[in-house]
Short mmCIF file of C-alpha atoms and ligand atoms in Angstrom, two decimals:
data_model
loop_
_atom_site.label_atom_id
_atom_site.label_comp_id
_atom_site.label_asym_id
_atom_site.label_seq_id
_atom_site.Cartn_x
_atom_site.Cartn_y
_atom_site.Cartn_z
CA UNK A 1 0.00 0.00 0.00
CA UNK A 2 1.18 3.50 -0.73
CA UNK A 3 4.14 2.27 -2.68
CA UNK A 4 5.84 5.13 -4.46
CA UNK A 5 4.01 5.77 -7.69
CA UNK A 6 6.30 5.74 -10.67
CA UNK A 7 4.90 8.73 -12.55
CA UNK A 8 4.77 10.78 -9.41
CA UNK A 9 8.53 10.59 -9.17
CA UNK A 10 9.51 11.12 -12.75
CA UNK A 11 11.89 14.02 -12.78
CA UNK A 12 11.04 14.82 -9.20
CA UNK A 13 13.50 17.05 -7.47
CA UNK A 14 13.20 17.15 -3.73
CA UNK A 15 12.62 20.63 -2.36
CA UNK A 16 13.84 19.40 1.05
CA UNK A 17 17.31 20.74 1.79
CA UNK A 18 18.35 18.07 4.28
CA UNK A 19 17.36 14.61 5.48
CA UNK A 20 14.67 14.29 8.12
CA UNK A 21 11.79 16.61 8.69
CA UNK A 22 12.99 19.41 10.92
CA UNK A 23 13.00 21.78 7.96
CA UNK A 24 9.96 22.17 5.72
CA UNK A 25 10.53 23.88 2.38
CA UNK A 26 8.19 26.82 1.79
CA UNK A 27 7.73 25.69 -1.81
CA UNK A 28 5.52 22.76 -0.82
CA UNK A 29 2.73 25.16 0.16
CA UNK A 30 2.40 26.77 -3.25
CA UNK A 31 3.83 24.51 -5.95
CA UNK A 32 1.15 23.47 -8.46
CA UNK A 33 2.94 20.38 -9.80
CA UNK A 34 3.57 19.10 -6.30
CA UNK A 35 -0.05 19.78 -5.44
CA UNK A 36 -1.22 17.53 -8.26
CA UNK A 37 1.08 14.77 -7.07
CA UNK A 38 -0.31 15.15 -3.54
CA UNK A 39 -3.90 14.81 -4.79
CA UNK A 40 -3.02 11.63 -6.62
CA UNK A 41 -0.90 10.07 -3.89
CA UNK A 42 -2.94 11.08 -0.85
CA UNK A 43 -6.54 11.78 -1.85
CA UNK A 44 -7.00 9.39 -4.79
CA UNK A 45 -4.84 6.38 -3.85
CA UNK A 46 -4.11 4.36 -0.78
CA UNK A 47 -6.18 6.44 1.67
CA UNK A 48 -9.65 6.48 3.15
CA UNK A 49 -11.15 9.96 2.86
CA UNK A 50 -13.95 11.33 4.99
CA UNK A 51 -17.20 12.00 3.17
CA UNK A 52 -20.10 12.16 5.65
CA UNK A 53 -21.76 11.23 8.87
CA UNK A 54 -24.44 8.60 8.44
CA UNK A 55 -26.95 10.84 10.21
CA UNK A 56 -26.73 13.36 7.35
CA UNK A 57 -28.51 10.92 5.04
CA UNK A 58 -30.91 8.97 7.28
CA UNK A 59 -33.54 7.90 4.71
CA UNK A 60 -33.49 5.89 1.49
CA UNK A 61 -32.65 8.24 -1.36
CA UNK A 62 -31.06 10.88 0.87
CA UNK A 63 -27.85 12.13 -0.65
CA UNK A 64 -25.03 14.53 0.06
CA UNK A 65 -22.74 15.93 -2.61
CA UNK A 66 -19.21 16.45 -1.39
CA UNK A 67 -15.60 16.28 -2.53
CA UNK A 68 -12.64 13.97 -2.14
CA UNK A 69 -9.63 16.08 -2.91
CA UNK A 70 -10.76 18.09 -5.93
CA UNK A 71 -13.12 15.41 -7.27
CA UNK A 72 -16.90 15.73 -6.76
CA UNK A 73 -18.65 12.67 -5.31
CA UNK A 74 -22.11 11.80 -4.00
CA UNK A 75 -22.86 9.90 -0.82
CA UNK A 76 -26.29 8.30 -1.05
CA UNK A 77 -28.45 6.02 1.08
CA UNK A 78 -29.70 3.15 -1.05
CA UNK A 79 -33.11 1.50 -0.68
CA UNK A 80 -31.68 -1.36 1.35
CA UNK A 81 -30.21 1.10 3.86
CA UNK A 82 -26.61 0.72 2.68
CA UNK A 83 -24.51 3.70 1.66
CA UNK A 84 -23.03 4.18 -1.79
CA UNK A 85 -20.36 6.68 -2.72
CA UNK A 86 -20.43 7.53 -6.42
CA UNK A 87 -18.42 9.76 -8.69
CA UNK A 88 -20.44 12.88 -9.44
CA UNK A 89 -19.49 12.61 -13.10
CA UNK A 90 -21.82 11.46 -15.83
CA UNK A 91 -20.47 8.46 -17.73
CA UNK A 92 -21.61 10.07 -20.98
CA UNK A 93 -19.95 13.47 -21.36
CA UNK A 94 -18.37 13.85 -17.98
CA UNK A 95 -20.76 16.45 -16.53
CA UNK A 96 -20.96 16.93 -12.79
CA UNK A 97 -24.62 15.94 -12.86
CA UNK A 98 -25.65 16.79 -9.31
CA UNK A 99 -25.39 20.41 -8.19
CA UNK A 100 -27.47 20.21 -5.03
CA UNK A 101 -25.54 19.74 -1.82
CA UNK A 102 -28.28 17.71 -0.15
CA UNK A 103 -31.51 16.16 -1.33
CA UNK A 104 -33.52 13.04 -1.83
CA UNK A 105 -33.60 11.20 -5.14
CA UNK A 106 -35.07 8.04 -6.63
CA UNK A 107 -32.66 8.25 -9.54
CA UNK A 108 -29.93 10.66 -10.58
CA UNK A 109 -30.53 12.23 -13.96
CA UNK A 110 -27.83 14.18 -15.73
CA UNK A 111 -29.31 17.47 -16.98
CA UNK A 112 -27.25 17.47 -20.18
CA UNK A 113 -28.66 14.40 -22.01
CA UNK A 114 -30.91 12.92 -19.33
CA UNK A 115 -28.92 9.77 -18.70
CA UNK A 116 -30.46 8.26 -15.59
CA UNK A 117 -28.70 6.31 -12.86
CA UNK A 118 -29.94 4.19 -9.97
CA UNK A 119 -28.83 4.95 -6.42
CA UNK A 120 -26.13 2.30 -6.72
CA UNK A 121 -24.70 4.01 -9.79
CA UNK A 122 -26.11 1.62 -12.40
CA UNK A 123 -27.09 3.24 -15.65
CA UNK A 124 -30.87 2.70 -15.89
CA UNK A 125 -31.62 4.31 -19.20
CA UNK A 126 -30.49 6.69 -21.94
CA UNK A 127 -32.78 8.71 -24.21
CA UNK A 128 -33.02 7.73 -27.90
CA UNK A 129 -31.11 4.53 -27.31
CA UNK A 130 -33.02 2.76 -30.09
CA UNK A 131 -33.04 5.76 -32.39
CA UNK A 132 -35.96 7.88 -33.58
CA UNK A 133 -38.10 6.83 -36.53
CA UNK A 134 -35.49 4.26 -37.48
CA UNK A 135 -32.69 6.80 -37.39
CA UNK A 136 -29.62 6.89 -35.20
CA UNK A 137 -29.54 5.44 -31.75
CA UNK A 138 -26.82 3.57 -29.98
CA UNK A 139 -24.95 0.80 -31.79
CA UNK A 140 -25.76 -2.83 -30.93
CA UNK A 141 -22.53 -3.02 -29.01
CA UNK A 142 -23.73 -0.37 -26.55
CA UNK A 143 -24.56 -1.96 -23.19
CA UNK A 144 -26.03 0.02 -20.33
CA UNK A 145 -23.98 -1.95 -17.82
CA UNK A 146 -20.75 -0.75 -19.43
CA UNK A 147 -21.56 2.82 -18.45
CA UNK A 148 -22.37 2.82 -14.77
CA UNK A 149 -21.19 5.56 -12.47
CA UNK A 150 -17.90 4.74 -10.86
CA UNK A 151 -18.57 3.48 -7.36
CA UNK A 152 -15.99 4.04 -4.66
CA UNK A 153 -15.05 1.75 -1.83
CA UNK A 154 -17.02 2.80 1.22
CA UNK A 155 -16.58 2.10 4.89
CA UNK A 156 -19.02 3.09 7.64
CA UNK A 157 -17.51 3.03 11.12
CA UNK A 158 -19.99 3.63 13.95
CA UNK A 159 -21.74 6.40 12.05
CA UNK A 160 -18.82 8.05 10.23
CA UNK A 161 -18.40 7.39 6.51
CA UNK A 162 -15.12 7.13 4.62
CA UNK A 163 -14.56 6.32 0.95
CA UNK A 164 -11.67 5.56 -1.35
CA UNK A 165 -11.11 5.62 -5.11
CA UNK A 166 -8.53 2.91 -4.53
CA UNK A 167 -9.87 -0.64 -4.86
CA UNK A 168 -6.76 -1.90 -3.10
CA UNK A 169 -6.85 0.42 -0.11
CA UNK A 170 -6.04 -1.36 3.12
CA UNK A 171 -8.84 -2.13 5.64
CA UNK A 172 -9.99 1.01 7.46
CA UNK A 173 -8.95 -0.11 10.94
CA UNK A 174 -5.48 -0.94 9.67
CA UNK A 175 -5.31 2.42 7.85
CA UNK A 176 -6.15 4.23 11.06
CA UNK A 177 -3.78 1.98 13.04
CA UNK A 178 -4.18 0.02 16.26
CA UNK A 179 -2.50 2.89 18.14
CA UNK A 180 -5.20 5.40 17.22
CA UNK A 181 -8.28 3.19 17.16
CA UNK A 182 -9.04 3.35 20.93
CA UNK A 183 -9.50 7.14 21.04
CA UNK A 184 -11.19 7.16 17.65
CA UNK A 185 -13.69 4.70 19.11
CA UNK A 186 -14.03 6.80 22.24
CA UNK A 187 -15.88 9.36 20.11
CA UNK A 188 -17.43 6.94 17.65
CA UNK A 189 -18.43 4.38 20.25
CA UNK A 190 -21.48 3.01 18.46
CA UNK A 191 -24.02 5.42 19.90
CA UNK A 192 -26.21 6.80 17.14
CA UNK A 193 -25.05 10.27 16.03
CA UNK A 194 -27.26 13.29 15.49
CA UNK A 195 -26.54 16.21 13.21
CA UNK A 196 -26.39 19.62 14.93
CA UNK A 197 -25.31 21.86 12.08
CA UNK A 198 -22.62 23.13 9.77
CA UNK A 199 -20.07 25.86 9.34
CA UNK A 200 -18.14 26.35 6.14
CA UNK A 201 -15.23 28.56 5.35
CA UNK A 202 -12.67 29.07 2.65
CA UNK A 203 -9.16 29.51 3.97
CA UNK A 204 -6.57 31.03 1.71
CA UNK A 205 -3.86 28.59 2.64
CA UNK A 206 -2.47 25.23 1.59
CA UNK A 207 -4.49 22.26 2.86
CA UNK A 208 -1.49 20.77 4.68
CA UNK A 209 -1.32 23.81 6.96
CA UNK A 210 -4.65 22.68 8.44
CA UNK A 211 -3.35 19.17 9.07
CA UNK A 212 -0.28 20.73 10.68
CA UNK A 213 -2.43 22.98 12.85
CA UNK A 214 -4.02 19.97 14.56
CA UNK A 215 -0.66 18.23 14.86
CA UNK A 216 0.71 21.28 16.62
CA UNK A 217 0.08 21.33 20.38
CA UNK A 218 2.62 24.17 20.73
CA UNK A 219 0.37 26.95 19.45
CA UNK A 220 -3.00 26.54 21.26
CA UNK A 221 -1.79 27.86 24.61
CA UNK A 222 0.01 30.73 22.87
CA UNK A 223 -2.25 31.81 20.03
CA UNK A 224 -5.67 31.23 21.56
CA UNK A 225 -6.81 33.60 24.32
CA UNK A 226 -9.56 31.15 25.31
CA UNK A 227 -7.27 28.18 25.66
CA UNK A 228 -4.50 29.79 27.68
CA UNK A 229 -6.76 31.95 29.86
CA UNK A 230 -9.42 29.39 30.73
CA UNK A 231 -7.12 26.37 30.76
CA UNK A 232 -8.78 24.44 27.94
CA UNK A 233 -5.47 23.57 26.33
CA UNK A 234 -2.00 24.50 27.48
CA UNK A 235 1.41 23.05 28.16
CA UNK A 236 1.00 22.64 31.94
CA UNK A 237 -1.72 20.04 31.44
CA UNK A 238 -1.60 16.30 31.57
CA UNK A 239 -1.38 15.35 27.94
CA UNK A 240 -0.25 12.79 25.46
CA UNK A 241 0.44 12.70 21.74
CA UNK A 242 -0.14 9.60 19.65
CA UNK A 243 0.95 9.00 16.11
CA UNK A 244 0.38 6.06 13.80
CA UNK A 245 3.51 4.11 12.83
CA UNK A 246 3.54 5.58 9.32
CA UNK A 247 3.45 9.12 10.72
CA UNK A 248 0.37 10.30 8.88
CA UNK A 249 -2.45 10.37 11.46
CA UNK A 250 -2.25 11.63 15.02
CA UNK A 251 -4.12 12.37 18.22
CA UNK A 252 -3.49 15.17 20.68
CA UNK A 253 -5.01 14.12 23.97
CA UNK A 254 -5.28 16.41 26.96
CA UNK A 255 -7.07 16.99 30.24
CA UNK A 256 -8.10 20.55 31.00
CA UNK A 257 -7.22 22.49 34.12
CA UNK A 258 -8.84 25.61 35.46
CA UNK A 259 -6.46 28.05 33.78
CA UNK A 260 -5.25 31.14 35.54
CA UNK A 261 -1.67 32.16 36.06
CA UNK A 262 1.24 29.74 35.91
CA UNK A 263 4.40 31.68 35.12
CA UNK A 264 5.90 28.80 33.11
CA UNK A 265 3.11 29.00 30.57
CA UNK A 266 1.61 32.48 30.99
CA UNK A 267 4.51 34.85 31.69
CA UNK A 268 4.91 37.19 28.75
CA UNK A 269 2.18 35.43 26.76
CA UNK A 270 0.23 38.32 25.24
CA UNK A 271 -2.87 36.19 24.65
CA UNK A 272 -3.18 35.41 28.38
CA UNK A 273 -5.87 37.74 29.77
CA UNK A 274 -6.11 37.18 33.50
CA UNK A 275 -9.02 39.58 33.97
CA UNK A 276 -11.28 37.78 31.47
CA UNK A 277 -14.27 36.08 33.08
CA UNK A 278 -17.13 34.21 31.43
CA UNK A 279 -20.75 35.10 32.18
CA UNK A 280 -21.81 31.56 31.30
CA UNK A 281 -19.36 28.79 32.20
CA UNK A 282 -21.33 26.27 30.12
CA UNK A 283 -19.36 27.62 27.18
CA UNK A 284 -16.23 25.83 28.32
CA UNK A 285 -16.97 23.43 31.15
CA UNK A 286 -17.56 19.78 30.66
CA UNK A 287 -20.02 17.23 31.95
CA UNK A 288 -22.12 14.23 31.23
CA UNK A 289 -20.10 12.14 28.78
CA UNK A 290 -19.47 8.49 29.55
CA UNK A 291 -15.74 9.19 29.08
CA UNK A 292 -15.11 11.65 31.88
CA UNK A 293 -12.52 10.75 34.29
CA UNK A 294 -10.49 10.61 31.09
CA UNK A 295 -9.05 13.36 28.89
CA UNK A 296 -11.32 16.33 28.12
CA UNK A 297 -9.97 16.94 24.63
CA UNK A 298 -8.98 14.58 21.85
CA UNK A 299 -8.05 16.27 18.59
CA UNK A 300 -7.45 13.81 15.78
CA UNK A 301 -6.06 14.20 12.31
CA UNK A 302 -6.98 11.48 9.86
CA UNK A 303 -4.70 12.15 6.93
CA UNK A 304 -5.36 13.70 4.51
CA UNK A 305 -9.01 14.62 4.60
CA UNK A 306 -10.41 15.24 8.07
CA UNK A 307 -9.97 16.41 11.62
CA UNK A 308 -12.13 14.99 14.35
CA UNK A 309 -12.57 17.38 17.18
CA UNK A 310 -13.71 16.63 20.69
CA UNK A 311 -13.08 19.50 23.06
CA UNK A 312 -15.13 19.46 26.29
CA UNK A 313 -18.69 18.69 25.16
CA UNK A 314 -18.31 19.87 21.59
CA UNK A 315 -17.89 17.41 18.74
CA UNK A 316 -17.22 18.11 15.08
CA UNK A 317 -15.72 16.70 11.98
CA UNK A 318 -13.76 19.21 9.92
CA UNK A 319 -13.40 18.17 6.32
CA UNK A 320 -10.47 19.48 4.29
CA UNK A 321 -11.24 20.10 0.62
CA UNK A 322 -8.26 21.45 -1.34
CA UNK A 323 -8.78 24.01 -4.11
CA UNK A 324 -5.40 24.24 -5.76
CA UNK A 325 -2.28 24.64 -3.62
CA UNK A 326 -3.17 28.02 -2.17
CA UNK A 327 -6.62 27.54 -0.65
CA UNK A 328 -9.03 24.98 0.74
CA UNK A 329 -12.60 24.71 1.89
CA UNK A 330 -13.05 23.72 5.49
CA UNK A 331 -16.42 22.18 6.32
CA UNK A 332 -17.40 21.74 9.95
CA UNK A 333 -20.12 19.27 10.84
CA UNK A 334 -21.20 19.58 14.45
CA UNK A 335 -22.78 16.51 15.95
CA UNK A 336 -24.05 14.92 19.11
CA UNK A 337 -25.60 11.63 20.13
CA UNK A 338 -29.19 10.49 19.71
CA UNK A 339 -29.44 9.78 23.45
CA UNK A 340 -28.41 13.35 24.44
CA UNK A 341 -30.81 15.23 26.70
CA UNK A 342 -32.13 18.58 25.38
CA UNK A 343 -29.79 20.28 27.89
CA UNK A 344 -26.80 18.43 26.49
CA UNK A 345 -27.77 19.36 22.94
CA UNK A 346 -28.00 23.01 23.99
CA UNK A 347 -24.60 22.71 25.65
CA UNK A 348 -23.04 21.22 22.53
CA UNK A 349 -24.53 23.97 20.39
CA UNK A 350 -23.27 26.62 22.78
CA UNK A 351 -19.78 25.13 22.75
CA UNK A 352 -19.85 25.02 18.96
CA UNK A 353 -19.30 28.77 19.28
CA UNK A 354 -15.69 28.02 20.17
CA UNK A 355 -15.23 26.57 16.70
CA UNK A 356 -16.05 27.25 13.08
CA UNK A 357 -14.95 30.23 10.94
CA UNK A 358 -15.82 32.79 13.61
CA UNK A 359 -15.22 30.52 16.58
CA UNK A 360 -13.78 32.01 19.76
CA UNK A 361 -10.78 29.70 19.28
CA UNK A 362 -10.59 28.56 15.69
CA UNK A 363 -11.06 31.98 14.15
CA UNK A 364 -7.42 32.45 15.09
CA UNK A 365 -6.30 29.30 13.27
CA UNK A 366 -7.86 30.32 9.96
CA UNK A 367 -6.17 33.68 10.25
CA UNK A 368 -2.64 32.43 11.05
CA UNK A 369 -2.85 29.83 8.30
CA UNK A 370 -3.42 32.69 5.87
CA UNK A 371 -0.42 34.50 7.38
CA UNK A 372 1.72 31.39 6.74
CA UNK A 373 0.49 31.06 3.17
CA UNK A 374 1.02 34.71 2.45
CA UNK A 375 4.69 34.81 3.38
CA UNK A 376 5.81 31.25 2.50
CA UNK A 377 4.48 31.70 -1.03
CA UNK A 378 6.31 35.00 -1.35
CA UNK A 379 9.57 33.36 -0.23
CA UNK A 380 9.43 29.96 -1.95
CA UNK A 381 13.11 29.17 -1.42
CA UNK A 382 12.84 29.66 2.34
CA UNK A 383 12.08 26.94 4.85
CA UNK A 384 10.18 26.47 8.12
CA UNK A 385 11.73 25.25 11.37
CA UNK A 386 10.14 22.34 13.23
CA UNK A 387 12.69 21.71 15.98
CA UNK A 388 10.60 21.74 19.16
CA UNK A 389 10.89 18.57 21.21
CA UNK A 390 13.91 16.97 19.59
CA UNK A 391 15.34 15.43 16.48
CA UNK A 392 12.88 12.58 16.00
CA UNK A 393 10.82 12.14 12.83
CA UNK A 394 7.49 11.63 14.56
CA UNK A 395 7.01 9.59 17.75
CA UNK A 396 4.50 9.23 20.58
CA UNK A 397 5.02 11.76 23.33
CA UNK A 398 3.93 11.95 26.99
CA UNK A 399 3.75 15.78 26.79
CA UNK A 400 2.79 18.47 24.33
CA UNK A 401 5.94 20.57 24.21
CA UNK A 402 6.95 19.16 20.85
CA UNK A 403 6.33 19.44 17.12
CA UNK A 404 6.88 15.72 16.66
CA UNK A 405 3.52 15.08 14.97
CA UNK A 406 4.31 17.57 12.21
CA UNK A 407 7.68 15.92 11.71
CA UNK A 408 5.87 12.56 11.48
CA UNK A 409 3.55 13.85 8.79
CA UNK A 410 6.46 15.05 6.69
CA UNK A 411 8.29 11.75 7.15
CA UNK A 412 5.27 10.10 5.59
CA UNK A 413 5.01 12.85 2.99
CA UNK A 414 8.61 12.48 1.88
CA UNK A 415 8.40 8.68 1.82
CA UNK A 416 5.17 8.57 -0.13
CA UNK A 417 6.14 11.20 -2.70
CA UNK A 418 9.72 9.95 -2.91
CA UNK A 419 11.13 13.36 -1.97
FE1 LIG B 1 -5.40 26.34 17.07
#
C-alpha cells in the first residue's frame, strides 16, 4: 500500500534541503505540480477519505454531494439502507450531474442528455437509445452496464463514513492503526449520532497547513486567548500525543485544568488575559459524557481529509477540501448523540461557538494559516523550522511541548512522494 508511484517521481527534485523533517521547504505550500502529485498520492490512492456522517442521510434516497480532494462525489443512502459513494461525473460526457448539496432522489438524472442512474450508480436508461423513426440510436454493441457511475469503496464506522477511489486500499482499521483506534472509538463508540449543524469557510492557505495545525500542540496555549486563559489547552496540562507508525495520522489528547496564572506557561504570553471572566461557564466546562474521568480533549487528524474534534462537550468533523495549492474549503459538521438530553444538545450547540470560521478559538487558526500562506508563497526558497521537542521524525510523546507530529507527517510525505 502507498508504494511510491512511478509517474509521481519522474523528474522529481526534492525541495527538502536536508534529510529528516525538521526543515519544511516553503515551496511545498504553493507549488502546483507538487499539489497535483499530492492529490493523486494522498486523496485518490491508498487512503480512506472522509465523506459524511451517516446521520446526514438517514432515509433511502437521501444524498449529500461532497468532494474527495478536488473530485466531486455523491454519498447516497440506497433502498436497502446501505450507503453508496459515487463519482459525481456522468459516464456520458463527464458532466458533474448533481449540483445540489443535499436532497432526496429516486434516480440521478444528468441534466445534459438525461442519462439516468440508480442509487447504486447503475445506468438505468439513456434517451433515444433505439433511435428515432429508425434513425440513429446507440450501436448494438452499446450496453447500459458498461456505463455505470464509478462506485468508490465505502466504509461506515460507527456512524462516520469514509470512501476511497482505490480498490486496493487497506482495511480502514489498519489504515487508522491500532494505536489510534481506541480514542477514535471513544468518540465513535457506536451510539447513534445526530446532526447539529454546519459551518463552512474558505481559507486562503495550503491544505497541509490545516493538518499541521491539529498536529501542533505548541500553538494553542500561545495563540488562543480562550485556551491559555481558561485552561482548555496548554502546556502545563496532563497530555499525550499519539501517532500512527507511518506518521500520517495523530491524536493530541489532553485533560483541561482551570487556567489562571502559571508563570511557566503564561509569563509574557500576550494572549493570556487574567481579567477575562465568562458570564456563562457552560461555554467551556464539561459534563455528562461516559468518558469523563479521562481526557477532556482529543483532537485527531486522519490524513489527509479530516480532523475529528472533541473539546469538552463539543464534537465536530472538519473536512479538508483542497482548491489548488493556495486555498481549501473547510467544512465543519457539528454533531451529538441520539441519546443526548435537550440540555446536552443546547450545551453542545453553545460550545460550537468556540469553533467554526468565527469561533472564539478557531477563528485564530484560519487567520494564522493565511499569514503562513502569504509569506511562504512570497519566499518559496525559504524553509520552516520544526525543531521543538527533539530530532525525531514523529514519535508518541507523553507531553505536548513538541512538534513531533508535524515531523511525522512530513516523514510520511517524503516517503510517499519519494522526496
Ligand atoms: Fe489552534
